[in-house]
Short mmCIF file of C-alpha atoms in Angstrom, two decimals:
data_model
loop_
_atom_site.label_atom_id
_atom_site.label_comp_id
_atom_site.label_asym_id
_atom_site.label_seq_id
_atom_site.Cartn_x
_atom_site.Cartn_y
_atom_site.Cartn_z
CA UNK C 1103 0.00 0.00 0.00
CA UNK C 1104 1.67 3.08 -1.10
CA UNK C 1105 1.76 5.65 1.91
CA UNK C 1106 1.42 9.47 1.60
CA UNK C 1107 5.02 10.18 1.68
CA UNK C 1108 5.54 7.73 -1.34
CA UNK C 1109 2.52 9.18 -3.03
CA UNK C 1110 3.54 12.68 -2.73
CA UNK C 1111 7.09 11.79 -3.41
CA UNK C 1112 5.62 10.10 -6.89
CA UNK C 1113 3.56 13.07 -7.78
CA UNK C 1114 7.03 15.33 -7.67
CA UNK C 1115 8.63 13.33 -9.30
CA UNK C 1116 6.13 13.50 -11.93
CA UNK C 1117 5.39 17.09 -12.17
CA UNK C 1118 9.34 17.17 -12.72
CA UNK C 1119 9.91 14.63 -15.23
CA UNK C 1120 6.64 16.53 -17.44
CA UNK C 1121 8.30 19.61 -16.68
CA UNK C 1122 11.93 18.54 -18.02
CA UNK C 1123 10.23 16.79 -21.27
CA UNK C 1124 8.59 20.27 -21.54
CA UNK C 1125 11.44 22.34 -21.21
CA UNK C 1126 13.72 19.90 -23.49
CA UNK C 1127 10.57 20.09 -26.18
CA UNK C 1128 10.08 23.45 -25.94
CA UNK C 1129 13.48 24.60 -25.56
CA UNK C 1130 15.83 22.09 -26.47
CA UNK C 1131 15.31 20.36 -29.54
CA UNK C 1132 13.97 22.89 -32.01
CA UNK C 1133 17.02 24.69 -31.59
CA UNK C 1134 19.42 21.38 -31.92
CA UNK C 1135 21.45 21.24 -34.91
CA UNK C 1136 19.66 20.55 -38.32
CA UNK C 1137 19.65 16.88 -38.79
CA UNK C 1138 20.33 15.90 -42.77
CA UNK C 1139 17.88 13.01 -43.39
CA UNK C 1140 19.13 11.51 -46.51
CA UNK C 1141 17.17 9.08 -49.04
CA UNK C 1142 18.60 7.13 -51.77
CA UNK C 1143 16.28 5.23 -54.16
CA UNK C 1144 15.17 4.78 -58.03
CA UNK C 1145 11.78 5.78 -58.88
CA UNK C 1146 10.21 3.22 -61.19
CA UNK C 1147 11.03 4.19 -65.43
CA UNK C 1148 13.81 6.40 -63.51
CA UNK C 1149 16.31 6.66 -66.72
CA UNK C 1150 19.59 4.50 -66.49
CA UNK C 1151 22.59 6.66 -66.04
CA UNK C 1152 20.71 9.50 -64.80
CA UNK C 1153 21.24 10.56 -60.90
CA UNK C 1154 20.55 13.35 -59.41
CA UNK C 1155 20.83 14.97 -55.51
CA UNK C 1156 17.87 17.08 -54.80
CA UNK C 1157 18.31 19.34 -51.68
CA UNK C 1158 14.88 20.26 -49.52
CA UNK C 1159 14.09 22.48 -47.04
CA UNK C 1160 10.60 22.92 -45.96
CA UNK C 1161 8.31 24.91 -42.86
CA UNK C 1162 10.86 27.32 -42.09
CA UNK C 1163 8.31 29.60 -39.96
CA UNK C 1164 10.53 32.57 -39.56
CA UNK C 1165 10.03 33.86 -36.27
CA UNK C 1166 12.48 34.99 -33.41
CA UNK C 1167 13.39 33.90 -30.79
CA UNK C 1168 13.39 29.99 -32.57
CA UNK C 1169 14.01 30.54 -36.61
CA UNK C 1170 16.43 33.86 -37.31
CA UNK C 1171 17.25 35.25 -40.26
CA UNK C 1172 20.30 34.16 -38.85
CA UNK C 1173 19.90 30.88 -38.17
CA UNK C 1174 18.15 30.30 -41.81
CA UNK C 1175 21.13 31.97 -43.03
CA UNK C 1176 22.92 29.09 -41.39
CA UNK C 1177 20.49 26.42 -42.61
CA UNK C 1178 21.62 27.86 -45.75
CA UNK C 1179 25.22 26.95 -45.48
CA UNK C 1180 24.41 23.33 -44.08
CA UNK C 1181 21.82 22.92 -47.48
CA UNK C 1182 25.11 24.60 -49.88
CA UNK C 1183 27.12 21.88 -48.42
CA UNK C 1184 25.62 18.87 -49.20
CA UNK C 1185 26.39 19.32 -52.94
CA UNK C 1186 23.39 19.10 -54.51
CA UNK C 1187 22.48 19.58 -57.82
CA UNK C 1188 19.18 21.42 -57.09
CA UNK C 1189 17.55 22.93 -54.41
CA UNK C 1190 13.60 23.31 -53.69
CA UNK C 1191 11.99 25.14 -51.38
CA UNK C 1192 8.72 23.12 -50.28
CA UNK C 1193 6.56 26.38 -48.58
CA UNK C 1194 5.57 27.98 -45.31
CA UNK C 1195 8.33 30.67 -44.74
CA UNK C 1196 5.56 32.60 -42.88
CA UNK C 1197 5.42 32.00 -38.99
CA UNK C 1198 2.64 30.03 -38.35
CA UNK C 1199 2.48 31.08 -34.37
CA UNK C 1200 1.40 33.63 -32.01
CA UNK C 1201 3.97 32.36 -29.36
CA UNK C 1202 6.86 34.27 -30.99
CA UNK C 1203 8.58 37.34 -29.36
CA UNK C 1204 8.77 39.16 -32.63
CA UNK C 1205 8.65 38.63 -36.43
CA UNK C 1206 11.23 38.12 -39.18
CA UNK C 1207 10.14 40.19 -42.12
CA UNK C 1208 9.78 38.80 -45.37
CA UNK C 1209 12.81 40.47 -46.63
CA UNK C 1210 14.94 39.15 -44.18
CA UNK C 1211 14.18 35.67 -44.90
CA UNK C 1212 14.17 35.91 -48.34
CA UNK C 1213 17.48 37.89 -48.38
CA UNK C 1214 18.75 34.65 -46.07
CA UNK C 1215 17.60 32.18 -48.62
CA UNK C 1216 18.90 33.97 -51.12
CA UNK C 1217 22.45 32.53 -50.32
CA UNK C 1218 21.25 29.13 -51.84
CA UNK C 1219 23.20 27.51 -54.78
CA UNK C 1220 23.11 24.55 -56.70
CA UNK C 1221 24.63 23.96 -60.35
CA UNK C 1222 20.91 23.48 -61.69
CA UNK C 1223 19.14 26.38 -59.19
CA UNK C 1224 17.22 27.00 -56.35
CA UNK C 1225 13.06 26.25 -57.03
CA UNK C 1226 10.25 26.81 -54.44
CA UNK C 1227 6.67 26.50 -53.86
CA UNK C 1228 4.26 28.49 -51.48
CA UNK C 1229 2.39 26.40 -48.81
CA UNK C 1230 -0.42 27.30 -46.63
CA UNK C 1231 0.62 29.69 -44.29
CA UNK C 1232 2.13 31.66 -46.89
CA UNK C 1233 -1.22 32.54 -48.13
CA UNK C 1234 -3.01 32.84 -44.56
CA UNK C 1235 -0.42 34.91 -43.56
CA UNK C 1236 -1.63 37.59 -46.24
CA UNK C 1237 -4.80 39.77 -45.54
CA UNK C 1238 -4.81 40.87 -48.80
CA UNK C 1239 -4.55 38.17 -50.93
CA UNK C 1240 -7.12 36.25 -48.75
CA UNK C 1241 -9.42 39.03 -49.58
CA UNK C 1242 -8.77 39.12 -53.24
CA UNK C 1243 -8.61 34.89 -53.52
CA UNK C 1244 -5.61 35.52 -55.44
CA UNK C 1245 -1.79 36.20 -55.44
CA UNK C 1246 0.58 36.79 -55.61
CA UNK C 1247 1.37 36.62 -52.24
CA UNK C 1248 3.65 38.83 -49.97
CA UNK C 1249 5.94 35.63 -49.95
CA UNK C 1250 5.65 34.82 -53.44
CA UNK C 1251 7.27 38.57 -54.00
CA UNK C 1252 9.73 38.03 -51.78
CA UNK C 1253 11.32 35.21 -53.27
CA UNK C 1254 11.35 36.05 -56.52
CA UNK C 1255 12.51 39.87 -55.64
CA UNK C 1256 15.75 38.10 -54.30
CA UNK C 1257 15.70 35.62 -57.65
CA UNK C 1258 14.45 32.42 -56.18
CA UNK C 1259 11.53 31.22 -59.09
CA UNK C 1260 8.58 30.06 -57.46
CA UNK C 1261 5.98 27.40 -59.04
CA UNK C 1262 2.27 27.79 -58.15
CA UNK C 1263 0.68 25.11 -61.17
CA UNK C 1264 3.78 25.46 -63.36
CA UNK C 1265 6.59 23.43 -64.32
CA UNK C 1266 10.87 24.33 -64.81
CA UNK C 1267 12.68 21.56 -66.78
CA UNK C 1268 15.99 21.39 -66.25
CA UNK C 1269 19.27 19.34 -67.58
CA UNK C 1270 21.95 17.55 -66.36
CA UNK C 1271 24.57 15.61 -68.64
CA UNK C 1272 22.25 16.10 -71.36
CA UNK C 1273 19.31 14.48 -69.70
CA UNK C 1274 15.99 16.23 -68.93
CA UNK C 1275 13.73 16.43 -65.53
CA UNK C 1276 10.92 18.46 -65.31
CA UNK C 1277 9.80 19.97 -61.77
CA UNK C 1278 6.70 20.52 -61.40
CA UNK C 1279 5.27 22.49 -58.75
CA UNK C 1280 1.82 23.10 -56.98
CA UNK C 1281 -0.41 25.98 -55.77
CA UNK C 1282 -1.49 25.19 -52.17
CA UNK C 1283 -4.40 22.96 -51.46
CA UNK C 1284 -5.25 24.94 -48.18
CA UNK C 1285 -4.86 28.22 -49.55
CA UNK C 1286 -7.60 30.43 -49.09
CA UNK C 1287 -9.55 30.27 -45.51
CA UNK C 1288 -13.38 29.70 -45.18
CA UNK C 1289 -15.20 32.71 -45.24
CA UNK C 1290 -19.30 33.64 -45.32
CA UNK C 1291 -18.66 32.62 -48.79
CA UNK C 1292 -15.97 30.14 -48.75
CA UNK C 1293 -17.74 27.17 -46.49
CA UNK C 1294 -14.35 25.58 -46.41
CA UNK C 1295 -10.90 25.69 -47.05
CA UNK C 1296 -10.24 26.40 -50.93
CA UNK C 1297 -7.43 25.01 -52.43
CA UNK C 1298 -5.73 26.60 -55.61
CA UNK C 1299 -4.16 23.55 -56.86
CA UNK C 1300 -4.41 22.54 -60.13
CA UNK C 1301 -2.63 19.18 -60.74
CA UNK C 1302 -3.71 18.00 -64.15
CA UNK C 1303 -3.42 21.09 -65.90
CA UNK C 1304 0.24 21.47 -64.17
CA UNK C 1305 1.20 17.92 -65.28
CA UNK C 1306 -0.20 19.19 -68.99
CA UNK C 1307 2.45 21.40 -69.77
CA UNK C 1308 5.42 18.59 -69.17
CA UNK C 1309 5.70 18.35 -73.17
CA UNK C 1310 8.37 15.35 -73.34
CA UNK C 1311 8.98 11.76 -71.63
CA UNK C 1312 11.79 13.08 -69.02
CA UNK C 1313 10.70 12.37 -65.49
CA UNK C 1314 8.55 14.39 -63.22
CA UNK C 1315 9.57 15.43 -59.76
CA UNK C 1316 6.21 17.14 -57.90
CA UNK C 1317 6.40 20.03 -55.04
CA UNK C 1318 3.50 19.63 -52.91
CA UNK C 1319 3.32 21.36 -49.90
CA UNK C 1320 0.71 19.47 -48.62
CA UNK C 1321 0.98 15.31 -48.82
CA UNK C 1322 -2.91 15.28 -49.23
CA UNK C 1323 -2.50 14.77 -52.83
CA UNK C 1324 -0.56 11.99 -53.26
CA UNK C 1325 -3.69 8.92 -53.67
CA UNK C 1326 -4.60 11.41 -56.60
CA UNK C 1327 -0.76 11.66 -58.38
CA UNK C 1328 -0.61 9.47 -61.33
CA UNK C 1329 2.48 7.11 -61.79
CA UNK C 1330 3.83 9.64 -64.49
CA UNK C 1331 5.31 11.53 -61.51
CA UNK C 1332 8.85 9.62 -60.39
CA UNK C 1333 8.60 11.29 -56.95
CA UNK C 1334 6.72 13.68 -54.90
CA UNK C 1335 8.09 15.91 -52.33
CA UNK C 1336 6.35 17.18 -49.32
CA UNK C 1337 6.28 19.04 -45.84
CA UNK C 1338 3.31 20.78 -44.08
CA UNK C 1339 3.38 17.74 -41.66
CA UNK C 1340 6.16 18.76 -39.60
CA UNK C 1341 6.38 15.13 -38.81
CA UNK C 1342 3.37 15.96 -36.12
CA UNK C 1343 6.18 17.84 -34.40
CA UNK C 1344 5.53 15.56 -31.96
CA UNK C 1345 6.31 11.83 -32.87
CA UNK C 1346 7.47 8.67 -31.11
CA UNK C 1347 8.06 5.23 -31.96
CA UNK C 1348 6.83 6.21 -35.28
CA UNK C 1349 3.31 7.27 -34.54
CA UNK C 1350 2.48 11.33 -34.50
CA UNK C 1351 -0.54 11.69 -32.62
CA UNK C 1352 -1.41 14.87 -34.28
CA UNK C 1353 -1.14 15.66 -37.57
CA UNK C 1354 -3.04 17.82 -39.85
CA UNK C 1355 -3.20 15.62 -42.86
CA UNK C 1356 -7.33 13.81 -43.48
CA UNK C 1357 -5.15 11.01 -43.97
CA UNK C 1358 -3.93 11.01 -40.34
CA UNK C 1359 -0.48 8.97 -40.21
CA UNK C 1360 -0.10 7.63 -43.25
CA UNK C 1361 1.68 10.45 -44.52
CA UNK C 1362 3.29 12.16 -41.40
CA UNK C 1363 6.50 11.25 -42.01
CA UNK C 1364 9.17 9.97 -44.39
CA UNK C 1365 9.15 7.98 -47.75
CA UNK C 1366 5.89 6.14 -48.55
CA UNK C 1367 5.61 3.92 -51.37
CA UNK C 1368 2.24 3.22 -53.28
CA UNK C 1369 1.64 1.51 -55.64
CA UNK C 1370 5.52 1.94 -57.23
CA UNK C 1371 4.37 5.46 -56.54
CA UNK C 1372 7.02 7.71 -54.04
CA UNK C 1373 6.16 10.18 -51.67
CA UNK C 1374 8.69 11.36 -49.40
CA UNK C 1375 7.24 14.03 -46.63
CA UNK C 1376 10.02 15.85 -44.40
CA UNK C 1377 9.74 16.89 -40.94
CA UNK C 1378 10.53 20.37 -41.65
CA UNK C 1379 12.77 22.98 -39.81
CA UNK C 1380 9.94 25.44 -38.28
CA UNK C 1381 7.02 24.30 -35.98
CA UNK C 1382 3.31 26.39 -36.37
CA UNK C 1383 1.04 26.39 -33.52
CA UNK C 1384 2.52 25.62 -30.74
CA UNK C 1385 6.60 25.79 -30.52
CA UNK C 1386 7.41 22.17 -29.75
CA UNK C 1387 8.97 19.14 -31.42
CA UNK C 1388 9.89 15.83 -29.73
CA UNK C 1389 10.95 12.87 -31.63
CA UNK C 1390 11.38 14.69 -34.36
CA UNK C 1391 14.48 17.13 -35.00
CA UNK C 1392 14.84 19.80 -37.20
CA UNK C 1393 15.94 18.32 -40.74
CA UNK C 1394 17.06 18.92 -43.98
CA UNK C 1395 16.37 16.52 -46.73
CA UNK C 1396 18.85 15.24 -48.93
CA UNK C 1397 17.31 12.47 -51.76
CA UNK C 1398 19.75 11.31 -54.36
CA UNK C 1399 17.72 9.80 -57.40
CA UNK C 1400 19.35 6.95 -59.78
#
């Protein structure tokens, strides 16, 4: 029979062992170093000969005191060092958080970013907070965004529905890139979130057989991406911020865990979701670090 000593000394110890998980998630491990999370595979009707090492960074929330222009500036030099031969940006630069003890301007993010190179360039895409983060553009229902002009004022391309193809040793890849399938917020005559996505008429403008690698901010759309696509590339997920022994009790995908976290195959279809840099919300992650991706294809 416990005894009220025993209980009391159980509740403390309690109270401190939630506290110290609280502090370390809170405090701790969003600010650890970046992780690099690296994937190597070959997409089905990949073409012989051809590889390829795709940089990602995704959910960078700017906000002080957690994501700095200076610490993105430093994310910057980790992603330049990994050698890649392109870099994408997969959306939400916006903070995504009223928990923040002030804001990093769109400028100053984008000027931090702009540091990225690659031999074959630096592409992005705009995900949901992007657009929610914009009064204006919510009350027009259109862009472009506040981000959207950021990036591109500091020469970063971004693809909302639209495609790049680029070459390496003489082969072709197309990236193809979404607009967000969150993007506009219900109002008295939106019932529901409105997406802006468009991914048939984006995969309609890919006018030769070279392989397609899709930006999604959202995974949401992957059952719906046809096997045309070699590989689709997500965040939004943050890996649930919160994730252990690989279950994420929240996440805000309909699709619940299936596509927190990582590289899904479907089908021979690949999706691989990252866990992101940022957090929106709330500021914690546990179980699940800060990362960048790198994915070498072929």
């Amino acid at each position: 029979m416990i005894t009220r000593r025993g209980f009391l000394h159980f509740v403390g110890g309690s109270f401190l062992s939630v506290a110290a998980l609280s502090a370390y998630a809170v405090g701790i491990e969003p600010m650890l170093l970046t992780h690099v999370k690296r994937y190597a595979l070959t997409p089905p009707h990949w073409p012989a000969g051809l590889k390829l090492r795709i940089i990602a960074l995704a959910d960078i929330h700017a906000c002080r005191p957690w994501m700095t222009a200076e610490r993105i500036a430093s994310l910057v030099e980790d992603a330049n060092a990994q050698q890649a031969d392109l870099i994408v940006l997969l959306g939400d630069y916006i903070a995504g958080m009223p928990l923040v003890t002030g804001p990093v301007t769109p400028s100053q993010w984008a000027s931090a970013l702009s540091g990225l190179k690659a031999p074959l360039g630096v592409l992005s895409i705009l995900g949901n907070h992007d657009w929610w983060g914009d009064g204006f553009a919510q009350r027009a229902g259109a862009g472009p965004t506040i981000a959207r002009k950021a990036l591109e004022k500091v020469g970063i391309p971004v693809l909302e529905n639209d495609v790049a193809r680029l070459e390496k040793d003489g082969r072709g890849v197309w990236i193809a890139g979404l607009a967000d399938q969150l993007a506009l917020l219900p109002t008295r005559d939106r019932s529901g979130f409105t997406g802006l996505d468009d991914l048939d008429g984006t995969l309609a403008k890919v006018s030769d057989a070279a392989p397609v690698i899709l930006l999604a901010h959202e995974p949401d759309i992957f059952p719906t991406v046809p096997s045309r696509v070699s590989l689709t590339l997500s965040g939004h997920t943050h890996g649930g911020q919160i994730r252990l022994f690989g279950y994420s009790p929240v996440v805000p995908s309909r699709f619940g865990n299936r596509y927190a976290y990582g590289h899904v195959v479907e089908n021979d279809r690949n999706l691989i979701v990252s866990g992101g840099l940022g957090f929106s919300i709330v500021p914690v992650r546990f179980g699940m670090r800060p990362e960048i991706l790198s994915i070498d294809l072929g």
